[in-house]
Coordinates of C-alpha atoms in Angstrom, one line a residue:
M1 CA 19.0 42.2 27.1
R2 CA 16.7 42.1 30.1
G3 CA 13.9 41.1 27.7
A4 CA 15.9 38.2 26.3
E5 CA 16.8 37.1 29.8
A6 CA 13.2 37.2 30.9
L7 CA 12.1 35.2 27.9
S8 CA 14.8 32.6 28.5
G9 CA 13.7 32.4 32.2
A10 CA 10.1 31.9 31.2
S11 CA 11.0 29.2 28.7
S12 CA 13.0 27.4 31.4
M13 CA 10.2 27.6 33.9
S14 CA 7.8 26.3 31.2
L15 CA 10.0 23.3 30.4
T16 CA 10.4 22.6 34.1
S17 CA 6.6 22.6 34.6
V18 CA 6.1 20.2 31.7
E19 CA 8.8 17.9 33.1
E20 CA 7.3 18.0 36.5
A21 CA 3.8 17.2 35.1
F22 CA 5.1 14.3 33.1
N23 CA 7.0 12.9 36.1
G24 CA 3.8 13.2 38.2
F25 CA 1.8 11.4 35.6
I26 CA 4.4 8.5 35.5
V27 CA 4.2 8.2 39.3
R28 CA 0.4 8.1 39.3
F29 CA 0.4 5.6 36.4
Q30 CA 2.7 3.3 38.3
R31 CA 0.3 3.3 41.3
V32 CA -2.6 2.0 39.1
P33 CA -3.4 -1.6 40.0
L34 CA -2.3 -4.0 37.2
P35 CA -5.8 -5.6 36.8
L36 CA -7.4 -2.1 36.4
L37 CA -4.7 -1.2 33.8
A38 CA -5.4 -4.4 31.8
L39 CA -9.1 -3.7 31.9
F40 CA -8.5 -0.2 30.5
V41 CA -6.3 -1.5 27.7
F42 CA -8.8 -4.2 26.8
T43 CA -11.7 -1.8 26.8
S44 CA -9.8 0.7 24.6
V45 CA -8.9 -2.0 22.1
F46 CA -12.4 -3.4 22.1
F47 CA -13.9 0.1 21.5
M48 CA -11.5 0.7 18.6
A49 CA -12.3 -2.6 17.1
V50 CA -16.1 -1.9 17.3
M51 CA -15.6 1.5 15.8
I52 CA -13.5 0.1 12.9
Y53 CA -16.1 -2.7 12.3
L54 CA -18.9 -0.1 12.2
A55 CA -17.0 2.1 9.8
V56 CA -16.3 -0.9 7.5
F57 CA -19.9 -2.0 7.8
I58 CA -21.2 1.4 6.8
A59 CA -18.7 1.8 3.9
A60 CA -18.9 -1.8 2.5
P61 CA -21.2 -1.9 -0.5
I62 CA -24.2 -4.2 -0.5
P63 CA -25.5 -5.0 -4.1
R64 CA -29.1 -4.2 -4.8
D65 CA -31.4 -7.0 -5.8
P66 CA -32.2 -7.2 -9.5
L67 CA -35.4 -5.6 -10.7
P68 CA -38.0 -7.9 -12.2
S69 CA -37.4 -6.5 -15.7
E70 CA -33.7 -7.3 -15.3
K71 CA -34.4 -11.0 -15.1
S72 CA -35.5 -11.2 -18.7
Y73 CA -33.8 -11.0 -22.1
R74 CA -34.6 -10.2 -25.7
T75 CA -33.3 -11.9 -28.7
I76 CA -33.9 -12.6 -32.4
G77 CA -36.3 -15.3 -33.3
P78 CA -36.0 -17.8 -36.3
N79 CA -38.0 -15.5 -38.6
G80 CA -35.7 -12.6 -37.8
S81 CA -38.2 -10.8 -35.6
L82 CA -37.5 -9.3 -32.2
S83 CA -38.7 -11.5 -29.4
E84 CA -40.8 -10.5 -26.4
A85 CA -39.1 -10.1 -23.1
T86 CA -38.5 -13.7 -21.9
L87 CA -37.6 -14.9 -18.4
L88 CA -33.9 -15.7 -18.0
P89 CA -32.9 -19.1 -16.6
C90 CA -31.0 -18.6 -13.3
W91 CA -28.8 -21.4 -12.0
Q92 CA -28.2 -19.4 -8.8
D93 CA -31.9 -19.4 -7.9
T94 CA -32.1 -23.2 -8.4
Y95 CA -28.9 -23.6 -6.4
N96 CA -30.2 -21.5 -3.5
A97 CA -33.5 -23.5 -3.5
R98 CA -31.5 -26.8 -3.3
R99 CA -29.5 -25.5 -0.4
E100 CA -32.6 -24.3 1.4
A101 CA -34.2 -27.7 0.8
A102 CA -31.1 -29.4 2.4
L103 CA -31.4 -27.2 5.4
R104 CA -35.1 -28.0 5.8
R105 CA -34.2 -31.7 5.7
G106 CA -31.8 -31.0 8.6
D107 CA -28.6 -31.2 6.6
F108 CA -26.4 -28.5 8.2
S109 CA -23.1 -30.0 6.9
N110 CA -22.5 -26.8 4.8
K111 CA -21.8 -29.2 1.9
Q112 CA -22.0 -27.7 -1.6
V113 CA -24.9 -28.9 -3.7
D114 CA -24.5 -29.5 -7.4
I115 CA -25.1 -26.7 -9.8
E116 CA -27.7 -27.6 -12.5
E117 CA -26.3 -29.1 -15.6
A118 CA -25.1 -27.1 -18.5
E119 CA -27.1 -26.7 -21.7
L120 CA -24.3 -25.4 -23.8
F121 CA -20.5 -25.7 -24.0
L122 CA -19.6 -22.0 -23.7
S123 CA -21.2 -18.8 -22.4
L124 CA -19.7 -15.4 -23.2
V125 CA -20.8 -12.5 -20.9
V126 CA -20.1 -9.0 -22.2
P127 CA -20.8 -6.0 -19.9
A128 CA -21.6 -3.0 -21.9
Y129 CA -22.3 0.6 -20.9
N130 CA -22.9 3.0 -23.8
E131 CA -20.9 0.8 -26.2
Q132 CA -22.8 1.3 -29.4
D133 CA -19.7 2.5 -31.2
R134 CA -17.3 -0.3 -30.1
L135 CA -19.5 -3.3 -29.6
N136 CA -19.8 -4.4 -33.2
G137 CA -16.0 -4.8 -33.7
M138 CA -15.7 -7.0 -30.6
L139 CA -18.7 -9.2 -31.5
E140 CA -17.4 -9.7 -35.1
E141 CA -14.1 -11.1 -33.7
A142 CA -15.8 -13.2 -31.0
V143 CA -18.6 -14.7 -33.1
D144 CA -16.2 -15.5 -35.9
Y145 CA -14.0 -17.4 -33.5
L146 CA -16.9 -19.1 -31.7
R147 CA -18.4 -20.3 -35.0
R148 CA -15.1 -21.8 -36.2
H149 CA -14.4 -23.7 -32.9
Y150 CA -17.5 -24.3 -30.9
S151 CA -20.5 -24.7 -33.3
G152 CA -22.1 -28.0 -34.4
D153 CA -19.5 -30.8 -34.7
N154 CA -16.8 -28.4 -33.6
G155 CA -18.6 -27.9 -30.3
G156 CA -16.2 -29.9 -28.3
E157 CA -12.9 -29.9 -30.3
A158 CA -11.2 -27.6 -27.8
A159 CA -12.9 -29.2 -24.8
T160 CA -10.7 -32.2 -24.6
A161 CA -7.3 -31.4 -23.0
A162 CA -4.3 -33.6 -23.4
M163 CA -2.9 -35.0 -20.2
P164 CA 0.6 -36.5 -19.4
N165 CA 1.5 -40.0 -20.5
G166 CA -1.1 -40.1 -23.3
A167 CA -4.1 -39.9 -21.0
S168 CA -7.1 -37.7 -21.8
T169 CA -9.6 -36.0 -19.6
R170 CA -13.3 -35.8 -20.4
R171 CA -15.9 -33.8 -18.6
T172 CA -19.5 -34.7 -18.1
A173 CA -22.3 -32.2 -18.1
K174 CA -21.8 -31.7 -14.4
G175 CA -18.2 -30.8 -14.9
R176 CA -16.5 -33.8 -13.2
R177 CA -13.4 -35.3 -14.8
D178 CA -13.5 -38.6 -16.5
V179 CA -9.9 -39.6 -17.2
T180 CA -9.0 -42.5 -19.6
N181 CA -5.9 -43.8 -21.2
G182 CA -5.2 -43.4 -24.9
S183 CA -6.0 -40.6 -27.3
A184 CA -8.5 -37.9 -26.4
S185 CA -12.0 -38.4 -27.7
P186 CA -14.1 -35.5 -29.0
L187 CA -16.3 -34.1 -26.2
A188 CA -19.3 -34.1 -28.6
S189 CA -19.2 -37.9 -28.5
I190 CA -19.7 -38.1 -24.7
D191 CA -23.2 -38.7 -23.5
R192 CA -25.1 -35.7 -22.2
T193 CA -22.2 -33.3 -23.0
P194 CA -23.6 -30.0 -24.2
I195 CA -22.4 -28.3 -27.4
G196 CA -22.9 -24.8 -28.8
W197 CA -22.5 -21.4 -27.3
E198 CA -24.3 -18.2 -26.3
V199 CA -23.4 -14.5 -26.0
L200 CA -25.0 -12.5 -23.2
I201 CA -24.8 -8.8 -23.7
V202 CA -25.5 -7.0 -20.4
S203 CA -26.5 -3.4 -21.2
D204 CA -25.6 -1.7 -17.9
G205 CA -28.1 1.1 -17.8
S206 CA -27.0 2.3 -21.2
T207 CA -28.5 5.5 -22.5
D208 CA -27.4 5.0 -26.1
K209 CA -28.4 2.3 -28.6
T210 CA -26.2 -0.5 -27.1
A211 CA -29.0 -3.0 -26.8
E212 CA -30.3 -2.1 -30.3
T213 CA -26.8 -2.5 -31.8
A214 CA -26.4 -6.0 -30.2
L215 CA -29.8 -7.1 -31.5
K216 CA -29.1 -5.8 -35.0
F217 CA -25.8 -7.7 -35.0
A218 CA -27.7 -10.9 -34.0
R219 CA -30.2 -10.4 -36.8
D220 CA -27.5 -9.6 -39.4
H221 CA -25.5 -12.7 -38.4
E222 CA -28.5 -15.0 -38.0
L223 CA -27.9 -15.7 -34.3
Y224 CA -31.3 -17.1 -33.8
E225 CA -32.8 -18.6 -30.6
H226 CA -33.0 -22.2 -31.9
L227 CA -31.1 -25.3 -32.9
D228 CA -30.7 -25.0 -36.7
S229 CA -30.7 -27.7 -39.4
D230 CA -26.9 -27.9 -39.2
G231 CA -26.9 -28.8 -35.5
R232 CA -25.6 -25.4 -34.5
R233 CA -26.6 -23.8 -31.2
E234 CA -25.7 -20.1 -31.5
T235 CA -27.5 -17.6 -29.5
L236 CA -27.2 -13.9 -28.6
R237 CA -29.3 -12.6 -25.8
V238 CA -29.5 -9.0 -24.6
I239 CA -30.2 -8.2 -20.9
S240 CA -31.0 -4.6 -20.1
L241 CA -30.3 -3.3 -16.6
R242 CA -32.6 -0.4 -15.8
E243 CA -30.0 1.3 -13.6
N244 CA -26.2 1.3 -14.0
R245 CA -24.5 -1.1 -11.6
G246 CA -20.9 -0.9 -12.7
K247 CA -18.8 -3.3 -14.6
G248 CA -18.6 -5.8 -11.8
G249 CA -22.4 -5.7 -11.2
A250 CA -23.1 -6.3 -14.9
V251 CA -20.7 -9.2 -15.1
V252 CA -22.0 -10.9 -12.0
H253 CA -25.6 -10.4 -13.2
G254 CA -24.8 -12.0 -16.5
M255 CA -23.0 -14.9 -14.9
R256 CA -26.0 -15.8 -12.8
H257 CA -27.9 -16.6 -16.0
V258 CA -25.3 -18.5 -18.0
R259 CA -26.0 -22.0 -19.4
G260 CA -22.5 -23.0 -20.5
Q261 CA -20.1 -25.6 -19.1
Y262 CA -17.5 -22.9 -19.4
V263 CA -18.1 -19.2 -18.8
I264 CA -15.9 -16.3 -20.0
F265 CA -16.4 -12.6 -19.6
A266 CA -14.8 -10.1 -22.0
D267 CA -14.8 -6.4 -22.3
A268 CA -17.0 -4.8 -25.0
D269 CA -14.1 -2.8 -26.4
G270 CA -12.5 -5.8 -27.9
A271 CA -9.1 -5.0 -26.4
S272 CA -8.3 -8.6 -25.6
K273 CA -7.4 -10.9 -28.4
F274 CA -10.4 -13.3 -28.6
E275 CA -8.4 -16.0 -30.4
D276 CA -6.6 -16.6 -27.1
L277 CA -9.8 -18.0 -25.6
G278 CA -8.5 -21.5 -26.6
K279 CA -5.4 -20.9 -24.5
L280 CA -7.6 -20.0 -21.5
L281 CA -9.8 -23.1 -22.0
R282 CA -6.8 -25.4 -22.2
A283 CA -5.2 -23.9 -19.1
C284 CA -8.4 -24.2 -17.1
Q285 CA -8.9 -27.8 -18.1
D286 CA -5.3 -28.6 -17.2
I287 CA -5.7 -27.4 -13.6
E288 CA -9.3 -28.4 -12.8
D289 CA -9.7 -30.4 -9.6
A290 CA -11.7 -33.5 -9.0
E291 CA -14.9 -31.5 -8.9
G292 CA -14.2 -29.8 -12.2
R293 CA -13.4 -26.4 -10.7
G294 CA -11.0 -24.1 -12.3
V295 CA -10.4 -20.5 -13.3
A296 CA -8.1 -19.1 -16.0
V297 CA -7.3 -15.4 -16.1
G298 CA -6.0 -13.6 -19.1
S299 CA -2.8 -11.6 -18.3
R300 CA -1.1 -8.6 -19.9
A301 CA 1.8 -8.7 -17.5
H302 CA 4.1 -9.8 -20.3
L303 CA 3.4 -6.5 -22.1
V304 CA 4.7 -4.3 -19.3
G305 CA 7.9 -3.5 -21.2
S306 CA 6.2 -3.2 -24.5
E307 CA 5.9 0.0 -26.6
A308 CA 2.1 0.3 -25.8
V309 CA 2.8 0.5 -22.1
V310 CA 6.0 2.5 -22.2
K311 CA 4.2 5.2 -24.2
R312 CA 1.6 5.7 -21.5
S313 CA 1.8 8.8 -19.4
F314 CA 4.1 8.8 -16.3
L315 CA 1.0 9.3 -14.1
R316 CA -0.8 6.2 -15.5
N317 CA 2.3 4.0 -15.1
L318 CA 2.8 5.3 -11.6
L319 CA -0.7 4.5 -10.6
M320 CA -0.5 1.1 -12.2
H321 CA 2.6 0.1 -10.2
S322 CA 1.2 1.7 -7.0
F323 CA -2.0 -0.4 -7.3
H324 CA 0.0 -3.6 -7.9
L325 CA 2.0 -2.9 -4.7
L326 CA -1.3 -2.3 -2.8
L327 CA -2.6 -5.6 -4.1
R328 CA 0.4 -7.5 -2.8
L329 CA 0.0 -5.9 0.6
L330 CA -3.7 -6.3 1.0
T331 CA -4.7 -9.6 -0.7
P332 CA -4.1 -13.2 0.4
P333 CA -1.0 -15.0 -1.1
A334 CA -2.5 -16.7 -4.2
T335 CA -4.4 -13.6 -5.2
A336 CA -1.3 -11.4 -4.6
A337 CA 0.7 -13.7 -6.9
V338 CA -1.5 -12.9 -9.9
K339 CA 0.4 -10.4 -11.9
D340 CA -2.6 -8.9 -13.7
T341 CA -5.9 -9.1 -11.8
Q342 CA -7.6 -6.4 -13.9
C343 CA -7.6 -7.9 -17.4
G344 CA -11.2 -8.2 -18.6
F345 CA -10.8 -11.7 -20.0
K346 CA -11.4 -14.5 -17.4
L347 CA -12.8 -18.0 -17.8
F348 CA -14.5 -20.2 -15.2
S349 CA -15.6 -23.8 -15.3
R350 CA -19.3 -24.2 -14.4
P351 CA -18.7 -26.1 -11.1
S352 CA -16.6 -23.2 -9.8
L353 CA -19.5 -20.7 -10.1
P354 CA -21.4 -21.5 -6.9
Y355 CA -18.2 -20.9 -4.8
I356 CA -17.8 -17.4 -6.3
I357 CA -20.9 -15.7 -7.8
P358 CA -23.3 -15.9 -4.8
Y359 CA -20.8 -14.2 -2.5
M360 CA -19.8 -11.3 -4.8
H361 CA -20.3 -7.8 -3.4
S362 CA -18.1 -5.5 -5.5
E363 CA -19.8 -3.9 -8.5
G364 CA -17.1 -1.5 -9.6
W365 CA -13.7 -1.9 -11.1
I366 CA -12.3 -3.9 -8.2
F367 CA -14.7 -6.9 -8.6
D368 CA -12.0 -9.0 -10.4
V369 CA -10.0 -9.1 -7.1
E370 CA -12.9 -10.3 -5.1
M371 CA -13.5 -13.1 -7.6
L372 CA -9.9 -14.2 -7.2
M373 CA -10.1 -13.9 -3.4
L374 CA -13.2 -16.0 -3.3
A375 CA -11.6 -18.6 -5.6
E376 CA -8.6 -18.7 -3.3
S377 CA -10.7 -19.1 -0.2
A378 CA -12.5 -22.0 -1.8
A379 CA -9.2 -23.6 -2.9
I380 CA -10.2 -23.4 -6.6
P381 CA -7.1 -23.7 -8.9
V382 CA -6.3 -20.5 -10.8
A383 CA -4.1 -20.3 -13.9
E384 CA -2.7 -17.0 -15.3
V385 CA -2.4 -17.0 -19.1
P386 CA -0.6 -14.4 -21.3
V387 CA -3.1 -13.0 -23.9
G388 CA -2.9 -10.5 -26.7
W389 CA -4.1 -7.1 -26.0
K390 CA -4.3 -3.7 -27.7
E391 CA -5.2 -0.2 -26.6
V392 CA -8.7 0.8 -27.8
K393 CA -9.9 4.4 -27.8
G394 CA -13.1 5.4 -26.0
S395 CA -12.3 4.1 -22.5
K396 CA -14.6 5.3 -19.7
L397 CA -11.9 4.9 -17.1
N398 CA -10.8 8.1 -15.4
V399 CA -7.2 7.2 -14.6
L400 CA -6.7 9.3 -11.5
W401 CA -10.1 9.2 -9.8
D402 CA -10.9 5.6 -10.7
S403 CA -7.5 4.5 -9.5
L404 CA -8.1 6.2 -6.2
G405 CA -11.6 4.6 -6.1
M406 CA -10.1 1.2 -6.7
A407 CA -7.5 1.6 -3.9
F408 CA -10.3 2.6 -1.5
G409 CA -12.5 -0.2 -2.7
L410 CA -9.7 -2.7 -2.3
A411 CA -9.1 -1.6 1.3
I412 CA -12.8 -1.8 2.2
L413 CA -13.2 -5.1 0.4
R414 CA -10.3 -6.7 2.4
A415 CA -11.5 -5.2 5.7
A416 CA -15.0 -6.4 5.1
W417 CA -14.0 -10.0 4.6
A418 CA -11.4 -9.8 7.4
F419 CA -13.8 -8.3 10.0
G420 CA -16.7 -10.6 9.0
V421 CA -18.9 -8.0 7.4
Y422 CA -18.9 -10.2 4.4
R423 CA -19.1 -14.0 4.9
R424 CA -19.9 -17.2 3.1
S425 CA -23.4 -17.6 4.5

């Protein structure tokens, strides 16, 4: 009994001491001059901001420069032989040189310069990491569609989009709109308008026979590096990255070297229905602004209630919905409104590329979000288009760890742009 009383008394004394100490602190705090208190608060906030900036600066990824060998490609020549490594054209190098020349002339207006003109109507970029087993199926579907719609005289049949009230819109090689009344004219009949297409396979540090598989496909399907007697321009080029960069790094690297008026990237597994390319193209043309800028993103959002998605594991669906919630919380309004940011089937008009590609930093799975954020910040119109999609075996995505990595990458990406670690300069 006495022990309990002693313990109770000690507890009371302890509480009394804490209360007295707290009251003493309040009294001393009230005696601090207001200017000194404001200085303390300001200094604390400033110190925290500096520490957060330094943490983001350290964590934010900085893409490495491409190696000299990564700026070349190999293809199949007219006689069916493998070409030597040939220097890739790079619109971004030309674009940067033009901007630097403008600065040397004293033009500091930050006005965008024109991207060099397109040589082809369409470029397809395919990032591929150890895809020797799945690449052929995807290329079969893609090349069959491209040949039926964008080769020779068909090179512009899908490039003329119907507009309201019977008007039609035509695009010059620089991508600007030319709107006329009456029926739409074939794009191939417009002066200096490019026709034909190319496929750029970006082997992302593959250790299997991805590059050899692509080149064999090109030989078997006569995708030669020339303009043939039928007026077809059909080319498959293979770019080999010495070191793995990640899907985003491979896509961006390929998009720096495209020659098309329109550029689409598609996953090597063939999960997206390539026949829906026409839907993306029409949607992009419908929303293009006066400069010819537009982006169309394939979307699987309409499949959320489908059997393919319902049959997924509880963990995978939970992670999917959690990531979408995080996107809505961390991204700006237009990007947050996109229901499916991660579909590997996105199309860009050529004039939109200088506003996006030179400023990309993300090289992993989250790169799609950065593309959309950059498009939004440049006021480029974006259309979301439902596309067909199927589950394909052999995915290299680790659902749990890659989902956590994407969440971390998204947080760092948003913070880097918000704190000025990344900027358009």
